[in-house]
PDB file of C-alpha atoms in Angstrom:
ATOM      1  CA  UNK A   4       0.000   0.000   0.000  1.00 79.00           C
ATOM      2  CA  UNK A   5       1.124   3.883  -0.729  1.00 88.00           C
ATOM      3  CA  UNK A   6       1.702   6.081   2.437  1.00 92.00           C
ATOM      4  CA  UNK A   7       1.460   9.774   1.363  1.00 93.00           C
ATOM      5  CA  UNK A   8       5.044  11.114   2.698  1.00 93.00           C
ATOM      6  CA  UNK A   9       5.155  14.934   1.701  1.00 95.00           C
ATOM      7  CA  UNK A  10       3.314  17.307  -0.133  1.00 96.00           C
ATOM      8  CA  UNK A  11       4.540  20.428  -2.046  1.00 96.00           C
ATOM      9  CA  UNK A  12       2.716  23.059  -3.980  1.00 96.00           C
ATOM     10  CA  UNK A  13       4.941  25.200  -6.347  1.00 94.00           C
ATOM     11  CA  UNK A  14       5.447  28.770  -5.794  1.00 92.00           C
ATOM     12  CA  UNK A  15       2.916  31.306  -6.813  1.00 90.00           C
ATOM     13  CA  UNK A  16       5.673  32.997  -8.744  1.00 87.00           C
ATOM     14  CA  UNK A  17       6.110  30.007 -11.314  1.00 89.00           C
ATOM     15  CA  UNK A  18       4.440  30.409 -14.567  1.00 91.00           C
ATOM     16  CA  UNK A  19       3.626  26.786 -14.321  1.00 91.00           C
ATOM     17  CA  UNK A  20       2.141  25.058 -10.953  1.00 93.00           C
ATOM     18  CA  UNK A  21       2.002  21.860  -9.711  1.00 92.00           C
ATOM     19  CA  UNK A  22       0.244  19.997  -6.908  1.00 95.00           C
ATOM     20  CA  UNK A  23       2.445  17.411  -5.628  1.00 93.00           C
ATOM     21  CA  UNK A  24       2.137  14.681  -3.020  1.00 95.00           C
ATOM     22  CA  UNK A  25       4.914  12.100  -2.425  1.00 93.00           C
ATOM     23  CA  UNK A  26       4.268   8.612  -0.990  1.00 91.00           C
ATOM     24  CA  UNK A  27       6.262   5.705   0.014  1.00 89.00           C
ATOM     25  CA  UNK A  28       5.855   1.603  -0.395  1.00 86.00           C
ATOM     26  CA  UNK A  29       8.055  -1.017   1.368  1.00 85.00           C
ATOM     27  CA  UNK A  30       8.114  -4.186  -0.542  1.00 80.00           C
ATOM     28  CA  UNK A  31       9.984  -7.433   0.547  1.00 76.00           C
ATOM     29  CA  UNK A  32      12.725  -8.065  -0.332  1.00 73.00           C
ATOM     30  CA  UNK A  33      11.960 -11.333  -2.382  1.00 75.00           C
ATOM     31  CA  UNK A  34       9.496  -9.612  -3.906  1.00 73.00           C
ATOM     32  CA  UNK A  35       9.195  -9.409  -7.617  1.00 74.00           C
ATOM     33  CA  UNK A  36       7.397  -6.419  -9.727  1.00 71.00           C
ATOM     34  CA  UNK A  37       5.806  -8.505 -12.692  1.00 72.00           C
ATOM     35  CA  UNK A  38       5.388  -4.885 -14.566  1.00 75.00           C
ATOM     36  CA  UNK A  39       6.327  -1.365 -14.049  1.00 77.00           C
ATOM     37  CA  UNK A  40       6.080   1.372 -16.986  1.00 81.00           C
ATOM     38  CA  UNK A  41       6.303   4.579 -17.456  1.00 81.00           C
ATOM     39  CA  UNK A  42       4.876   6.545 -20.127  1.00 87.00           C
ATOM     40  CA  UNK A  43       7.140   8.159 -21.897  1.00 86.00           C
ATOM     41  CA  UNK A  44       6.168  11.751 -21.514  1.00 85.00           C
ATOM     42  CA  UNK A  45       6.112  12.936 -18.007  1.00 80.00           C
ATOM     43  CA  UNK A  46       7.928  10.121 -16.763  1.00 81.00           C
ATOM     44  CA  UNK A  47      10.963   8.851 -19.400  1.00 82.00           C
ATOM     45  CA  UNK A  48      13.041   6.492 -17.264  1.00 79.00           C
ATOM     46  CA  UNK A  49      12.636   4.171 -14.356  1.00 80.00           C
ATOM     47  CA  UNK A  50      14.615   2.989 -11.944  1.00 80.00           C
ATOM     48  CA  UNK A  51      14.770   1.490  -8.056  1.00 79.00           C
ATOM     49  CA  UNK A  52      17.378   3.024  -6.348  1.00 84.00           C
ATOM     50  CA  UNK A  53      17.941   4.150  -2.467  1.00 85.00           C
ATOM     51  CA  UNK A  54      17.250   7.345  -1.175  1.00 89.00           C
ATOM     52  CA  UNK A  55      21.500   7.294  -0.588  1.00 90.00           C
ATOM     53  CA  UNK A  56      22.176   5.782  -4.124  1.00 92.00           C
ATOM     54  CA  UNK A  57      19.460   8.661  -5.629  1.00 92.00           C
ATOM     55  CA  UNK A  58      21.203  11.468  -3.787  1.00 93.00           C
ATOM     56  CA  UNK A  59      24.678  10.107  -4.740  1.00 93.00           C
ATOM     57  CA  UNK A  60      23.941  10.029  -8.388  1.00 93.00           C
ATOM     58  CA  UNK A  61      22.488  13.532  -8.358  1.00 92.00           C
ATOM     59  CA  UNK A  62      25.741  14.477  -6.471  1.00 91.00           C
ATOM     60  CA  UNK A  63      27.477  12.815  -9.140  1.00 91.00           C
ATOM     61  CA  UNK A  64      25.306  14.658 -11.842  1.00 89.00           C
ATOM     62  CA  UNK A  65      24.096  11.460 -12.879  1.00 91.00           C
ATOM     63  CA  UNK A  66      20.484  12.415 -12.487  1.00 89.00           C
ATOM     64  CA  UNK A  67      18.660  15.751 -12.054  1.00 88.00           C
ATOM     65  CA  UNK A  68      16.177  16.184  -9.139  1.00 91.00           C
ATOM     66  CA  UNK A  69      13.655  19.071  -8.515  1.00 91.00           C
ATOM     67  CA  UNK A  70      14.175  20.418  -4.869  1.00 93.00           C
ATOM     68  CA  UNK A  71      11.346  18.847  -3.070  1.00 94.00           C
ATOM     69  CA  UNK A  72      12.345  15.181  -4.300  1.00 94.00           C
ATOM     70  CA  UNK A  73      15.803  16.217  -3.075  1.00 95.00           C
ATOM     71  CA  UNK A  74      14.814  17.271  -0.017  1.00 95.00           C
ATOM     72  CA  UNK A  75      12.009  14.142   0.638  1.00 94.00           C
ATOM     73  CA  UNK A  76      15.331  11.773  -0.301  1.00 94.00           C
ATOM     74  CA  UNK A  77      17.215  13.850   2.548  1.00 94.00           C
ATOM     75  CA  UNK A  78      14.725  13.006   5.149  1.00 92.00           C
ATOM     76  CA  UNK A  79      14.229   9.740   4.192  1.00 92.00           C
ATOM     77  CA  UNK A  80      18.668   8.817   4.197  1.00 92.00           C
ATOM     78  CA  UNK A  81      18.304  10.521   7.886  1.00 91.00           C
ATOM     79  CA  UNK A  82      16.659   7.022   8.946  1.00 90.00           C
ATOM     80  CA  UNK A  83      19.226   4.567  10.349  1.00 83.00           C
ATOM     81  CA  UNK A  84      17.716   1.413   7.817  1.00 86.00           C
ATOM     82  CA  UNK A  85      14.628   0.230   6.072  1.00 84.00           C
ATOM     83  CA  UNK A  86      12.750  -0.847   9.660  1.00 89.00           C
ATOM     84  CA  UNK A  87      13.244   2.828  10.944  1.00 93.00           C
ATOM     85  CA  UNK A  88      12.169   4.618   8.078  1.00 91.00           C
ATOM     86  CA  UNK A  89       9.167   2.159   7.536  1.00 90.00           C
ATOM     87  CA  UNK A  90       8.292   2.090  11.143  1.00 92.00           C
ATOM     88  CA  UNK A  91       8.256   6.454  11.017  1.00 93.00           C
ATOM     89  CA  UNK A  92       6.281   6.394   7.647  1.00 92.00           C
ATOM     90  CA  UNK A  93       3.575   4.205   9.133  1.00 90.00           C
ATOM     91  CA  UNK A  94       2.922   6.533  11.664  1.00 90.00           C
ATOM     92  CA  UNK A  95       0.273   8.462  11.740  1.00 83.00           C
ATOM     93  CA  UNK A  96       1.097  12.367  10.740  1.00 86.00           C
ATOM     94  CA  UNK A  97      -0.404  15.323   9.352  1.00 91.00           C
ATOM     95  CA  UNK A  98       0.357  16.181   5.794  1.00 93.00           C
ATOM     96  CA  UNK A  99       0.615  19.896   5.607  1.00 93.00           C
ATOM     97  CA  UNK A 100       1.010  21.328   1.955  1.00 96.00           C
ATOM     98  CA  UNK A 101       4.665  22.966   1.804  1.00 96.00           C
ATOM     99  CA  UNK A 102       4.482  26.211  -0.563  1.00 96.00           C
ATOM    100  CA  UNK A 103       7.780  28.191  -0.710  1.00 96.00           C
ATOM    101  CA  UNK A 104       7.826  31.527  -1.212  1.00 95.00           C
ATOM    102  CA  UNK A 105      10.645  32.115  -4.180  1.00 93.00           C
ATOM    103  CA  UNK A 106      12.991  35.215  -4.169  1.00 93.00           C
ATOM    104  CA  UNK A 107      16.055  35.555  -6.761  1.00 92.00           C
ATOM    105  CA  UNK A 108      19.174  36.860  -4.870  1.00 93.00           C
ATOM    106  CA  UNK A 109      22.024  37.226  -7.413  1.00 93.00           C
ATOM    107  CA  UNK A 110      22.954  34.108  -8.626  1.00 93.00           C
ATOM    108  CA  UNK A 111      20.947  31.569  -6.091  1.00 95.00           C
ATOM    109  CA  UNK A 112      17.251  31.196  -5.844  1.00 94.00           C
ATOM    110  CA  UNK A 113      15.867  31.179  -2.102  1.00 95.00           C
ATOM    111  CA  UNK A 114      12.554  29.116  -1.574  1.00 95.00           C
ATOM    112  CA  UNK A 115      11.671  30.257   1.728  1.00 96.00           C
ATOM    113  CA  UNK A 116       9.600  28.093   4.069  1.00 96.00           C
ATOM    114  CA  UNK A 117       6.973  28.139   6.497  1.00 94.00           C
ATOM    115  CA  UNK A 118       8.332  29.254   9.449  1.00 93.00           C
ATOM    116  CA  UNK A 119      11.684  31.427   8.026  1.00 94.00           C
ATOM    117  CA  UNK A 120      11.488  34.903   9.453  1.00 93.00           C
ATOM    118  CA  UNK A 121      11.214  36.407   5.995  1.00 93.00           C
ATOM    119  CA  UNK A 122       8.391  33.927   4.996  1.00 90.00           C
ATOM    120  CA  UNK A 123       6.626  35.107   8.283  1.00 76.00           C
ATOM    121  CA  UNK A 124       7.417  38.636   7.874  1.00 74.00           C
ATOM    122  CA  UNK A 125       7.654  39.677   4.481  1.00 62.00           C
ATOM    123  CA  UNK A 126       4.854  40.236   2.438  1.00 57.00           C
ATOM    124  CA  UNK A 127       4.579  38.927  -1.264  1.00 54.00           C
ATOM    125  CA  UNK A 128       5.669  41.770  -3.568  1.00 54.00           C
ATOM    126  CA  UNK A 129       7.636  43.679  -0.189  1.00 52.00           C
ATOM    127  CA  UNK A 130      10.583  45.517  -2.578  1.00 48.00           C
ATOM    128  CA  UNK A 131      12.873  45.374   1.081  1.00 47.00           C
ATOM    129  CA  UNK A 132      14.555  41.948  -0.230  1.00 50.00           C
ATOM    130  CA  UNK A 133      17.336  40.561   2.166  1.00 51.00           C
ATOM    131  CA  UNK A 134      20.359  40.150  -0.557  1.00 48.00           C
ATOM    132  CA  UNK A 135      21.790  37.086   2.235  1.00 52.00           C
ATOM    133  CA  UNK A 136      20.958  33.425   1.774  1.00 51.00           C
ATOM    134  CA  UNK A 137      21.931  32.672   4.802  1.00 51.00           C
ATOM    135  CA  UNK A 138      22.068  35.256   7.288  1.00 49.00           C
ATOM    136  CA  UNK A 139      19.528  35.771  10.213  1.00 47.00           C
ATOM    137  CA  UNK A 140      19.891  39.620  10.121  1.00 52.00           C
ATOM    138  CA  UNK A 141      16.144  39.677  10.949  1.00 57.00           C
ATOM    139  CA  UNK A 142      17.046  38.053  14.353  1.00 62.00           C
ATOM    140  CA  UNK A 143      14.769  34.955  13.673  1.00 84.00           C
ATOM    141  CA  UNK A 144      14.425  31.265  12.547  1.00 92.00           C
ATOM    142  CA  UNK A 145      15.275  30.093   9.463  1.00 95.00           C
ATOM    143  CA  UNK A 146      13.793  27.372   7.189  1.00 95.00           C
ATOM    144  CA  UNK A 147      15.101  27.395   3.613  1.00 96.00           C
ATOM    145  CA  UNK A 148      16.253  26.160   0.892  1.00 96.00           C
ATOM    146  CA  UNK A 149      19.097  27.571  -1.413  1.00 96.00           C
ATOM    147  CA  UNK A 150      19.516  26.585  -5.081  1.00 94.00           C
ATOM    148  CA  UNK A 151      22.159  28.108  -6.479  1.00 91.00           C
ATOM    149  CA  UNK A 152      25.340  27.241  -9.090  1.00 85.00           C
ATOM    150  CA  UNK A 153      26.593  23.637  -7.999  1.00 83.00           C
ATOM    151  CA  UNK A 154      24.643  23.021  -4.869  1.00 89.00           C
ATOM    152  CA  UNK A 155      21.770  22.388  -3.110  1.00 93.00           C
ATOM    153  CA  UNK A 156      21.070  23.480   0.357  1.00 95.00           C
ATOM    154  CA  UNK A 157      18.684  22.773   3.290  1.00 96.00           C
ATOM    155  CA  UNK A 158      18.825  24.916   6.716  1.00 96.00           C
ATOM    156  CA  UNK A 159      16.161  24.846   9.497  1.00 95.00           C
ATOM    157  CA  UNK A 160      17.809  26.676  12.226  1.00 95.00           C
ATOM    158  CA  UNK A 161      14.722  25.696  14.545  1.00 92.00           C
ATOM    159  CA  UNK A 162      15.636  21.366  14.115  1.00 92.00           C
ATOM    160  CA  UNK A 163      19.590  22.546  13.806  1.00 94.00           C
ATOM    161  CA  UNK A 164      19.607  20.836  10.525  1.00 93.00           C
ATOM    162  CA  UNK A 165      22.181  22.180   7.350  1.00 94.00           C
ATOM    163  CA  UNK A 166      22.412  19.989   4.119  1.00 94.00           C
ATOM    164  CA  UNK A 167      24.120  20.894   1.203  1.00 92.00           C
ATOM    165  CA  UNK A 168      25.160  18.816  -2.207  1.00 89.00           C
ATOM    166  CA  UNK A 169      27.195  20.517  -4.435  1.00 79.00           C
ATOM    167  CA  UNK A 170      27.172  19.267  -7.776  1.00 67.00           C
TER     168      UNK A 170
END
């Protein structure tokens, strides 16, 4: 059976927007898929591969990955093995729909989350942009991501959690 995992809406600054919900299955490990396809258009490739062995090829630039399936990989490789992250994922949680807020700041694009001072304070459209990705100087939380040239990054002050991939 599929557990819904995550959820993320695109920005309201994209031209084109998308609805999103990841979920997660835990098959046996004898067990054999008699047929998986994919259709050629909005999915071109398939392939079973660990959250580790996914992030390591997109480190590797083997594969390209949009920053909420990066992200959902990163939780997932924080589990310790398969029981752990199965065990969490059965758990009962609220789903709450992620939608970043997206502001360009020179080269790096900042999706700011729920819960980032500027998310909280800012309004759409405010003209006082920050031009730091990573500085607190409004003296609160962050929760971010960064995208810029070669890497990928994650910070939630609040957990005291800072990923990064650089490609």
């Amino acid at each position: 059976s599929l557990i819904e995992w995550d959820h993320w809406i695109t920005p309201k600054q994209e031209k084109w927007r998308y609805d999103t919900k990841f979920y997660i299955t835990f098959l046996d490990e004898d067990h054999e898929l008699e047929s998986v396809t994919h259709d050629k258009k909005e999915t071109v490739s398939l392939d079973w591969v660990s959250p580790s062995e996914a992030l390591q090829q997109f480190n590797d630039g083997g594969i390209v990955l949009a920053p909420p399936t990066w992200l959902t990989l990163k939780r997932m490789y924080q589990y310790k093995n398969y029981r752990d992250l199965k065990e969490y994922a059965k758990q009962k949680r609220k789903i709450v729909a992620v939608e970043p807020r997206l502001e360009l700041r020179g080269k790096d694009a900042i999706a700011l989350l729920e819960g980032d001072w500027e998310f909280n304070e800012k309004k759409e459209g405010d003209e006082s942009k920050s031009t730091s990705t990573t500085t607190t100087s409004g003296g609160g939380r962050q929760h971010r991501m960064i995208m810029g040239e070669g890497k990928m990054e994650y910070i939630n002050t609040a957990d005291n959690i800072s990923w990064t991939s650089k490609l």
